[in-house]
PDB file of C-alpha atoms in Angstrom:
ATOM      1  CA  MET A   1     -12.226   0.746  25.708  1.00  0.00           C
ATOM      2  CA  LYS A   2     -14.203   0.390  22.530  1.00  0.00           C
ATOM      3  CA  ALA A   3     -12.162   1.235  19.447  1.00  0.00           C
ATOM      4  CA  VAL A   4     -14.089   3.437  17.063  1.00  0.00           C
ATOM      5  CA  PHE A   5     -12.336   5.293  14.280  1.00  0.00           C
ATOM      6  CA  SER A   6     -14.221   7.740  12.086  1.00  0.00           C
ATOM      7  CA  ALA A   7     -13.404   9.117   8.687  1.00  0.00           C
ATOM      8  CA  LEU A   8     -12.777  12.422  10.380  1.00  0.00           C
ATOM      9  CA  ALA A   9      -9.981  10.959  12.459  1.00  0.00           C
ATOM     10  CA  LEU A  10      -8.007   9.717   9.496  1.00  0.00           C
ATOM     11  CA  ALA A  11      -8.918  12.784   7.497  1.00  0.00           C
ATOM     12  CA  ALA A  12      -7.114  14.781  10.154  1.00  0.00           C
ATOM     13  CA  LEU A  13      -4.109  12.546   9.648  1.00  0.00           C
ATOM     14  CA  SER A  14      -4.370  13.179   5.921  1.00  0.00           C
ATOM     15  CA  VAL A  15      -4.476  16.941   6.356  1.00  0.00           C
ATOM     16  CA  SER A  16      -1.353  16.728   8.487  1.00  0.00           C
ATOM     17  CA  ALA A  17       0.333  14.523   5.914  1.00  0.00           C
ATOM     18  CA  LEU A  18      -0.515  16.822   3.042  1.00  0.00           C
ATOM     19  CA  SER A  19       0.297  20.099   4.753  1.00  0.00           C
ATOM     20  CA  VAL A  20       3.402  19.158   6.680  1.00  0.00           C
ATOM     21  CA  SER A  21       5.659  19.322   3.627  1.00  0.00           C
ATOM     22  CA  ALA A  22       5.816  23.113   3.740  1.00  0.00           C
ATOM     23  CA  THR A  23       6.603  22.945   7.436  1.00  0.00           C
ATOM     24  CA  ALA A  24       9.266  20.362   6.758  1.00  0.00           C
ATOM     25  CA  GLN A  25      10.883  22.683   4.219  1.00  0.00           C
ATOM     26  CA  ASN A  26      10.795  25.626   6.610  1.00  0.00           C
ATOM     27  CA  LEU A  27      12.170  23.590   9.489  1.00  0.00           C
ATOM     28  CA  SER A  28      14.878  22.045   7.343  1.00  0.00           C
ATOM     29  CA  LYS A  29      13.891  18.456   8.058  1.00  0.00           C
ATOM     30  CA  PRO A  30      14.997  16.686   4.880  1.00  0.00           C
ATOM     31  CA  ASP A  31      14.172  13.219   6.244  1.00  0.00           C
ATOM     32  CA  SER A  32      10.587  14.020   7.185  1.00  0.00           C
ATOM     33  CA  GLU A  33       8.240  11.164   6.231  1.00  0.00           C
ATOM     34  CA  PHE A  34       5.759  13.605   4.736  1.00  0.00           C
ATOM     35  CA  LYS A  35       8.056  16.037   2.963  1.00  0.00           C
ATOM     36  CA  GLY A  36       6.935  17.023  -0.521  1.00  0.00           C
ATOM     37  CA  THR A  37       3.637  15.157  -0.527  1.00  0.00           C
ATOM     38  CA  ALA A  38       1.523  18.267  -1.208  1.00  0.00           C
ATOM     39  CA  ASN A  39       2.710  18.561  -4.806  1.00  0.00           C
ATOM     40  CA  ASN A  40       2.723  14.868  -5.673  1.00  0.00           C
ATOM     41  CA  LYS A  41       0.231  13.354  -8.098  1.00  0.00           C
ATOM     42  CA  ALA A  42      -2.927  11.796  -6.709  1.00  0.00           C
ATOM     43  CA  TRP A  43      -2.025   8.120  -6.676  1.00  0.00           C
ATOM     44  CA  HIS A  44      -5.377   6.592  -5.732  1.00  0.00           C
ATOM     45  CA  ALA A  45      -6.375   6.094  -9.386  1.00  0.00           C
ATOM     46  CA  THR A  46      -3.156   4.280 -10.301  1.00  0.00           C
ATOM     47  CA  VAL A  47      -3.696   0.512 -10.581  1.00  0.00           C
ATOM     48  CA  LYS A  48      -1.267  -2.110 -11.845  1.00  0.00           C
ATOM     49  CA  ARG A  49      -1.595  -5.867 -12.068  1.00  0.00           C
ATOM     50  CA  THR A  50       0.981  -7.839 -10.084  1.00  0.00           C
ATOM     51  CA  ASP A  51       1.943 -11.503 -10.071  1.00  0.00           C
ATOM     52  CA  ARG A  52      -0.663 -12.202  -7.381  1.00  0.00           C
ATOM     53  CA  GLY A  53      -3.119  -9.324  -7.414  1.00  0.00           C
ATOM     54  CA  HIS A  54      -3.537  -5.625  -8.141  1.00  0.00           C
ATOM     55  CA  ILE A  55      -1.568  -2.816  -6.542  1.00  0.00           C
ATOM     56  CA  ILE A  56      -3.255   0.541  -6.015  1.00  0.00           C
ATOM     57  CA  GLY A  57      -1.214   3.685  -5.512  1.00  0.00           C
ATOM     58  CA  ASN A  58       2.429   4.672  -5.722  1.00  0.00           C
ATOM     59  CA  PRO A  59       4.475   1.532  -6.478  1.00  0.00           C
ATOM     60  CA  ASP A  60       7.491   3.257  -4.913  1.00  0.00           C
ATOM     61  CA  ALA A  61       5.711   4.165  -1.669  1.00  0.00           C
ATOM     62  CA  LYS A  62       7.790   3.508   1.411  1.00  0.00           C
ATOM     63  CA  SER A  63       5.147   1.211   2.910  1.00  0.00           C
ATOM     64  CA  HIS A  64       3.136  -1.519   1.235  1.00  0.00           C
ATOM     65  CA  LEU A  65      -0.061  -3.083   2.563  1.00  0.00           C
ATOM     66  CA  ILE A  66      -1.430  -6.349   1.193  1.00  0.00           C
ATOM     67  CA  VAL A  67      -5.128  -6.991   1.785  1.00  0.00           C
ATOM     68  CA  PHE A  68      -6.290 -10.593   1.420  1.00  0.00           C
ATOM     69  CA  THR A  69      -9.985 -10.699   0.706  1.00  0.00           C
ATOM     70  CA  SER A  70     -12.820 -12.988  -0.347  1.00  0.00           C
ATOM     71  CA  TYR A  71     -16.056 -11.731  -1.871  1.00  0.00           C
ATOM     72  CA  ALA A  72     -18.118 -13.871   0.528  1.00  0.00           C
ATOM     73  CA  CYS A  73     -16.191 -12.549   3.537  1.00  0.00           C
ATOM     74  CA  GLU A  74     -18.463 -10.450   5.762  1.00  0.00           C
ATOM     75  CA  GLY A  75     -15.523  -8.750   7.460  1.00  0.00           C
ATOM     76  CA  CYS A  76     -14.157  -7.809   4.031  1.00  0.00           C
ATOM     77  CA  HIS A  77     -17.495  -6.224   3.129  1.00  0.00           C
ATOM     78  CA  THR A  78     -17.343  -4.150   6.321  1.00  0.00           C
ATOM     79  CA  PHE A  79     -13.730  -3.160   5.625  1.00  0.00           C
ATOM     80  CA  ALA A  80     -14.691  -2.019   2.115  1.00  0.00           C
ATOM     81  CA  PHE A  81     -17.056   0.549   3.622  1.00  0.00           C
ATOM     82  CA  ARG A  82     -14.985   1.678   6.598  1.00  0.00           C
ATOM     83  CA  GLY A  83     -11.370   1.239   5.602  1.00  0.00           C
ATOM     84  CA  ASP A  84     -11.100   1.627   1.841  1.00  0.00           C
ATOM     85  CA  PRO A  85     -12.317   5.266   1.611  1.00  0.00           C
ATOM     86  CA  GLU A  86     -10.063   6.425   4.429  1.00  0.00           C
ATOM     87  CA  LEU A  87      -7.013   4.644   3.042  1.00  0.00           C
ATOM     88  CA  ASP A  88      -7.730   6.187  -0.355  1.00  0.00           C
ATOM     89  CA  TYR A  89      -7.970   9.719   0.975  1.00  0.00           C
ATOM     90  CA  ALA A  90      -5.290   9.771   3.639  1.00  0.00           C
ATOM     91  CA  LEU A  91      -2.493   7.469   2.540  1.00  0.00           C
ATOM     92  CA  ILE A  92      -2.882   6.194  -1.021  1.00  0.00           C
ATOM     93  CA  ALA A  93      -3.686   9.493  -2.777  1.00  0.00           C
ATOM     94  CA  PRO A  94      -0.608  11.353  -1.427  1.00  0.00           C
ATOM     95  CA  GLY A  95       1.637   8.401  -2.321  1.00  0.00           C
ATOM     96  CA  LEU A  96       2.546   7.389   1.215  1.00  0.00           C
ATOM     97  CA  LEU A  97       1.168   3.849   1.027  1.00  0.00           C
ATOM     98  CA  SER A  98       0.446   1.374  -1.737  1.00  0.00           C
ATOM     99  CA  VAL A  99      -2.271  -1.229  -1.233  1.00  0.00           C
ATOM    100  CA  GLU A 100      -2.302  -4.555  -3.019  1.00  0.00           C
ATOM    101  CA  ILE A 101      -5.585  -6.464  -3.239  1.00  0.00           C
ATOM    102  CA  ARG A 102      -5.166 -10.235  -3.369  1.00  0.00           C
ATOM    103  CA  GLN A 103      -8.206 -12.435  -3.837  1.00  0.00           C
ATOM    104  CA  ARG A 104      -8.692 -15.668  -1.886  1.00  0.00           C
ATOM    105  CA  ILE A 105     -10.749 -18.434  -3.479  1.00  0.00           C
ATOM    106  CA  ASN A 106     -13.105 -20.275  -1.141  1.00  0.00           C
ATOM    107  CA  HIS A 107     -16.838 -19.659  -1.694  1.00  0.00           C
ATOM    108  CA  PRO A 108     -18.437 -20.532  -5.086  1.00  0.00           C
ATOM    109  CA  VAL A 109     -18.861 -16.798  -5.827  1.00  0.00           C
ATOM    110  CA  ASP A 110     -15.166 -16.058  -5.365  1.00  0.00           C
ATOM    111  CA  MET A 111     -13.961 -17.390  -8.712  1.00  0.00           C
ATOM    112  CA  PRO A 112     -16.571 -15.735 -10.977  1.00  0.00           C
ATOM    113  CA  MET A 113     -16.350 -12.430  -9.089  1.00  0.00           C
ATOM    114  CA  SER A 114     -12.553 -12.525  -9.183  1.00  0.00           C
ATOM    115  CA  LEU A 115     -12.605 -13.249 -12.918  1.00  0.00           C
ATOM    116  CA  LEU A 116     -15.070 -10.446 -13.594  1.00  0.00           C
ATOM    117  CA  SER A 117     -13.349  -7.908 -11.347  1.00  0.00           C
ATOM    118  CA  ARG A 118     -10.076  -8.344 -13.235  1.00  0.00           C
ATOM    119  CA  CYS A 119     -11.804  -8.360 -16.641  1.00  0.00           C
ATOM    120  CA  GLY A 120     -10.269  -5.872 -19.060  1.00  0.00           C
ATOM    121  CA  ALA A 121      -7.558  -3.324 -18.375  1.00  0.00           C
ATOM    122  CA  PRO A 122      -5.912  -3.327 -14.907  1.00  0.00           C
ATOM    123  CA  GLU A 123      -7.131   0.210 -14.161  1.00  0.00           C
ATOM    124  CA  LYS A 124     -10.721  -1.072 -14.194  1.00  0.00           C
ATOM    125  CA  PHE A 125     -10.082  -3.474 -11.327  1.00  0.00           C
ATOM    126  CA  LYS A 126     -10.412  -1.057  -8.429  1.00  0.00           C
ATOM    127  CA  VAL A 127     -13.978   0.024  -9.195  1.00  0.00           C
ATOM    128  CA  ASN A 128     -15.027  -3.480 -10.270  1.00  0.00           C
ATOM    129  CA  HIS A 129     -13.708  -4.930  -7.019  1.00  0.00           C
ATOM    130  CA  ALA A 130     -15.346  -2.272  -4.851  1.00  0.00           C
ATOM    131  CA  MET A 131     -18.672  -2.754  -6.624  1.00  0.00           C
ATOM    132  CA  PHE A 132     -18.745  -6.501  -5.981  1.00  0.00           C
ATOM    133  CA  MET A 133     -17.572  -6.119  -2.394  1.00  0.00           C
ATOM    134  CA  ARG A 134     -20.279  -3.600  -1.547  1.00  0.00           C
ATOM    135  CA  TYR A 135     -22.871  -5.626  -3.447  1.00  0.00           C
ATOM    136  CA  GLN A 136     -22.461  -8.542  -1.009  1.00  0.00           C
ATOM    137  CA  PRO A 137     -25.825  -8.262   0.838  1.00  0.00           C
ATOM    138  CA  LYS A 138     -27.732  -8.277  -2.464  1.00  0.00           C
ATOM    139  CA  TRP A 139     -26.126 -11.362  -3.950  1.00  0.00           C
ATOM    140  CA  GLN A 140     -26.282 -13.183  -0.608  1.00  0.00           C
ATOM    141  CA  GLU A 141     -30.044 -12.709  -0.602  1.00  0.00           C
ATOM    142  CA  ARG A 142     -30.310 -14.095  -4.135  1.00  0.00           C
ATOM    143  CA  TRP A 143     -27.956 -16.936  -3.211  1.00  0.00           C
ATOM    144  CA  GLU A 144     -30.168 -17.999  -0.328  1.00  0.00           C
ATOM    145  CA  ASN A 145     -33.377 -17.636  -2.332  1.00  0.00           C
ATOM    146  CA  ALA A 146     -32.021 -19.809  -5.137  1.00  0.00           C
ATOM    147  CA  GLY A 147     -32.365 -22.994  -3.100  1.00  0.00           C
ATOM    148  CA  ALA A 148     -30.050 -25.847  -2.156  1.00  0.00           C
ATOM    149  CA  PHE A 149     -30.121 -27.566  -5.563  1.00  0.00           C
ATOM    150  CA  ALA A 150     -28.943 -24.442  -7.402  1.00  0.00           C
ATOM    151  CA  ARG A 151     -26.277 -23.691  -4.802  1.00  0.00           C
ATOM    152  CA  GLN A 152     -24.939 -27.220  -5.125  1.00  0.00           C
ATOM    153  CA  ALA A 153     -24.813 -26.884  -8.907  1.00  0.00           C
ATOM    154  CA  TRP A 154     -22.948 -23.565  -8.661  1.00  0.00           C
ATOM    155  CA  SER A 155     -20.318 -25.182  -6.443  1.00  0.00           C
ATOM    156  CA  ARG A 156     -19.056 -27.261  -9.366  1.00  0.00           C
ATOM    157  CA  ASP A 157     -15.852 -26.137 -11.017  1.00  0.00           C
ATOM    158  CA  THR A 158     -17.283 -25.684 -14.502  1.00  0.00           C
ATOM    159  CA  HIS A 159     -17.969 -22.806 -16.845  1.00  0.00           C
ATOM    160  CA  ALA A 160     -21.669 -23.681 -16.853  1.00  0.00           C
ATOM    161  CA  ALA A 161     -21.737 -23.339 -13.061  1.00  0.00           C
ATOM    162  CA  ARG A 162     -19.898 -20.005 -13.085  1.00  0.00           C
ATOM    163  CA  SER A 163     -22.076 -18.662 -15.882  1.00  0.00           C
ATOM    164  CA  GLY A 164     -25.294 -19.765 -14.182  1.00  0.00           C
ATOM    165  CA  LEU A 165     -24.221 -18.229 -10.889  1.00  0.00           C
ATOM    166  CA  SER A 166     -23.205 -14.967 -12.557  1.00  0.00           C
ATOM    167  CA  ASN A 167     -26.514 -14.656 -14.360  1.00  0.00           C
ATOM    168  CA  THR A 168     -28.722 -15.571 -11.395  1.00  0.00           C
ATOM    169  CA  LEU A 169     -26.880 -13.264  -9.001  1.00  0.00           C
ATOM    170  CA  ARG A 170     -26.982 -10.554 -11.713  1.00  0.00           C
ATOM    171  CA  LEU A 171     -23.231 -10.070 -11.770  1.00  0.00           C
ATOM    172  CA  ASN A 172     -23.192  -9.831 -15.568  1.00  0.00           C
ATOM    173  CA  GLU A 173     -26.008  -7.304 -15.469  1.00  0.00           C
ATOM    174  CA  MET A 174     -24.032  -5.107 -13.077  1.00  0.00           C
ATOM    175  CA  MET A 175     -20.897  -5.287 -15.198  1.00  0.00           C
ATOM    176  CA  ASP A 176     -22.921  -4.439 -18.293  1.00  0.00           C
ATOM    177  CA  ARG A 177     -25.125  -1.685 -16.890  1.00  0.00           C
ATOM    178  CA  ARG A 178     -22.740  -0.034 -14.438  1.00  0.00           C
ATOM    179  CA  ARG A 179     -19.326  -0.723 -15.940  1.00  0.00           C
ATOM    180  CA  GLY A 180     -20.009  -0.834 -19.676  1.00  0.00           C
ATOM    181  CA  TYR A 181     -18.853  -4.378 -20.446  1.00  0.00           C
ATOM    182  CA  SER A 182     -20.377  -6.330 -23.314  1.00  0.00           C
ATOM    183  CA  GLN A 183     -21.721  -9.836 -22.743  1.00  0.00           C
ATOM    184  CA  MET A 184     -19.005 -11.108 -25.078  1.00  0.00           C
ATOM    185  CA  ASP A 185     -16.334  -9.509 -22.878  1.00  0.00           C
ATOM    186  CA  LEU A 186     -17.843 -11.041 -19.750  1.00  0.00           C
ATOM    187  CA  GLN A 187     -18.100 -14.541 -21.195  1.00  0.00           C
ATOM    188  CA  ARG A 188     -14.516 -14.331 -22.396  1.00  0.00           C
ATOM    189  CA  CYS A 189     -13.356 -13.424 -18.888  1.00  0.00           C
ATOM    190  CA  LEU A 190     -15.469 -16.111 -17.210  1.00  0.00           C
ATOM    191  CA  THR A 191     -13.950 -18.776 -19.475  1.00  0.00           C
ATOM    192  CA  ASP A 192     -10.332 -17.568 -19.234  1.00  0.00           C
ATOM    193  CA  ARG A 193      -8.578 -20.793 -18.217  1.00  0.00           C
ATOM    194  CA  THR A 194      -5.252 -19.076 -17.650  1.00  0.00           C
ATOM    195  CA  ALA A 195      -6.833 -16.575 -15.263  1.00  0.00           C
ATOM    196  CA  ILE A 196      -8.697 -19.367 -13.444  1.00  0.00           C
ATOM    197  CA  ALA A 197      -5.491 -21.339 -12.925  1.00  0.00           C
ATOM    198  CA  THR A 198      -3.620 -18.198 -11.853  1.00  0.00           C
ATOM    199  CA  LEU A 199      -6.231 -17.218  -9.272  1.00  0.00           C
ATOM    200  CA  ARG A 200      -6.246 -20.715  -7.775  1.00  0.00           C
ATOM    201  CA  ALA A 201      -2.462 -20.898  -7.657  1.00  0.00           C
ATOM    202  CA  ASN A 202      -2.145 -17.416  -6.154  1.00  0.00           C
ATOM    203  CA  SER A 203      -4.688 -18.139  -3.432  1.00  0.00           C
ATOM    204  CA  ALA A 204      -2.857 -21.331  -2.463  1.00  0.00           C
ATOM    205  CA  ALA A 205       0.569 -19.653  -2.620  1.00  0.00           C
ATOM    206  CA  ASP A 206      -0.517 -16.764  -0.378  1.00  0.00           C
ATOM    207  CA  THR A 207      -2.020 -19.160   2.159  1.00  0.00           C
ATOM    208  CA  THR A 208       1.235 -21.120   2.302  1.00  0.00           C
ATOM    209  CA  GLU A 209       3.634 -18.161   2.267  1.00  0.00           C
ATOM    210  CA  PHE A 210       1.898 -16.116   4.953  1.00  0.00           C
ATOM    211  CA  GLY A 211       0.195 -18.883   6.913  1.00  0.00           C
ATOM    212  CA  LEU A 212      -3.264 -17.458   6.271  1.00  0.00           C
ATOM    213  CA  PRO A 213      -5.964 -19.336   8.192  1.00  0.00           C
ATOM    214  CA  GLY A 214      -8.603 -21.288   6.331  1.00  0.00           C
ATOM    215  CA  GLY A 215     -11.953 -22.647   7.373  1.00  0.00           C
ATOM    216  CA  LYS A 216     -15.084 -20.683   8.070  1.00  0.00           C
ATOM    217  CA  LEU A 217     -13.421 -18.266  10.504  1.00  0.00           C
ATOM    218  CA  GLY A 218     -10.307 -17.770   8.384  1.00  0.00           C
ATOM    219  CA  PHE A 219     -12.366 -16.699   5.385  1.00  0.00           C
ATOM    220  CA  ALA A 220     -14.789 -14.553   7.396  1.00  0.00           C
ATOM    221  CA  VAL A 221     -12.351 -11.648   7.840  1.00  0.00           C
ATOM    222  CA  PRO A 222      -9.678  -9.856   5.812  1.00  0.00           C
ATOM    223  CA  HIS A 223      -6.010 -10.419   6.556  1.00  0.00           C
ATOM    224  CA  PHE A 224      -3.232  -7.850   6.256  1.00  0.00           C
ATOM    225  CA  VAL A 225       0.489  -7.919   5.542  1.00  0.00           C
ATOM    226  CA  LEU A 226       2.315  -4.638   6.160  1.00  0.00           C
ATOM    227  CA  ASP A 227       5.782  -4.356   4.667  1.00  0.00           C
ATOM    228  CA  GLY A 228       6.131  -8.121   4.439  1.00  0.00           C
ATOM    229  CA  GLU A 229       4.890  -8.907   7.946  1.00  0.00           C
ATOM    230  CA  LEU A 230       1.555 -10.593   8.634  1.00  0.00           C
ATOM    231  CA  LEU A 231      -0.414  -8.541  11.158  1.00  0.00           C
ATOM    232  CA  GLU A 232      -1.656 -11.378  13.341  1.00  0.00           C
ATOM    233  CA  GLY A 233      -4.911 -10.692  15.142  1.00  0.00           C
ATOM    234  CA  VAL A 234      -5.573  -7.655  12.942  1.00  0.00           C
ATOM    235  CA  ASN A 235      -8.675  -8.344  10.875  1.00  0.00           C
ATOM    236  CA  SER A 236     -10.679  -5.113  10.769  1.00  0.00           C
ATOM    237  CA  TRP A 237     -10.339  -1.396  10.140  1.00  0.00           C
ATOM    238  CA  ALA A 238     -10.623  -0.686  13.863  1.00  0.00           C
ATOM    239  CA  GLU A 239      -7.587  -2.915  14.479  1.00  0.00           C
ATOM    240  CA  LEU A 240      -5.594  -1.736  11.460  1.00  0.00           C
ATOM    241  CA  TYR A 241      -6.151   1.991  11.975  1.00  0.00           C
ATOM    242  CA  PRO A 242      -3.918   2.523  15.050  1.00  0.00           C
ATOM    243  CA  ILE A 243      -1.063   0.641  13.389  1.00  0.00           C
ATOM    244  CA  LEU A 244      -1.203   2.864  10.315  1.00  0.00           C
ATOM    245  CA  ALA A 245      -1.760   6.010  12.372  1.00  0.00           C
ATOM    246  CA  ASN A 246       1.400   5.248  14.324  1.00  0.00           C
ATOM    247  CA  ARG A 247       3.371   4.382  11.193  1.00  0.00           C
ATOM    248  CA  PHE A 248       2.442   7.596   9.389  1.00  0.00           C
ATOM    249  CA  LYS A 249       2.105  10.118  12.184  1.00  0.00           C
ATOM    250  CA  PRO A 250       3.812  13.447  11.392  1.00  0.00           C
ATOM    251  CA  GLU A 251       7.049  14.221  13.133  1.00  0.00           C
ATOM    252  CA  PRO A 252       6.793  16.779  15.947  1.00  0.00           C
ATOM    253  CA  GLU A 253       7.756  20.289  14.964  1.00  0.00           C
ATOM    254  CA  ALA A 254      11.112  21.516  16.149  1.00  0.00           C
ATOM    255  CA  ASP A 255      11.269  23.929  19.057  1.00  0.00           C
ATOM    256  CA  PHE A 256      12.710  27.324  18.228  1.00  0.00           C
ATOM    257  CA  GLN A 257      14.784  29.332  20.645  1.00  0.00           C
ATOM    258  CA  PHE A 258      14.850  33.045  20.007  1.00  0.00           C
ATOM    259  CA  GLN A 259      17.958  34.914  21.045  1.00  0.00           C
TER     260      GLN A 259
END
């Protein structure tokens, strides 16, 4: 059976999650998973920097999802379109789930994009990250058109290589025109040695701690850790959706017996 999950499906879950609090109060179910969510703040705009990434949503949410992603990862690009909006609407906004984005460093674009996405205040990260992830087809076209010599030069671990890549792929232009960064800000972030070392160390630490696969296939898809457990074989929204739907499904309403 082909697994297809639409925004409507999770939206229905969201409606249940947001409306069930009143029912929970009326039915006197104090332990209901969804009790009181209707009046909570909208958490999807809350972003904080962590030791290894950025957490989006309620830091005290009962469940925590880590998403390991690479900007050259085609499966991550697909997840950004299909999974991110539904997670935002149904689970992050009402405070039920927090999502932590952790960047893996593999392709030459990963370091400059990671540096630019985290440039400035932590609350800017979410939109920066989404912009680069959705921009993937455009920069891939420019990457291929640049030729083998340029691609080889960009693979070097130098500021000149990162700066040249960022300019040719128009990353700086996007950050300037769409996000309001100055060229001085962008150059400062691209040359931040502490951030470069941190991103490398974090990527290696996550790979070791969770046993994340490497190689071409390992970096072609996102990987997920839910409440500390690696979801093996789960590398897409279609595979993640039923797990989250089961975790957050509303409790059945109590049966009433009238005397």
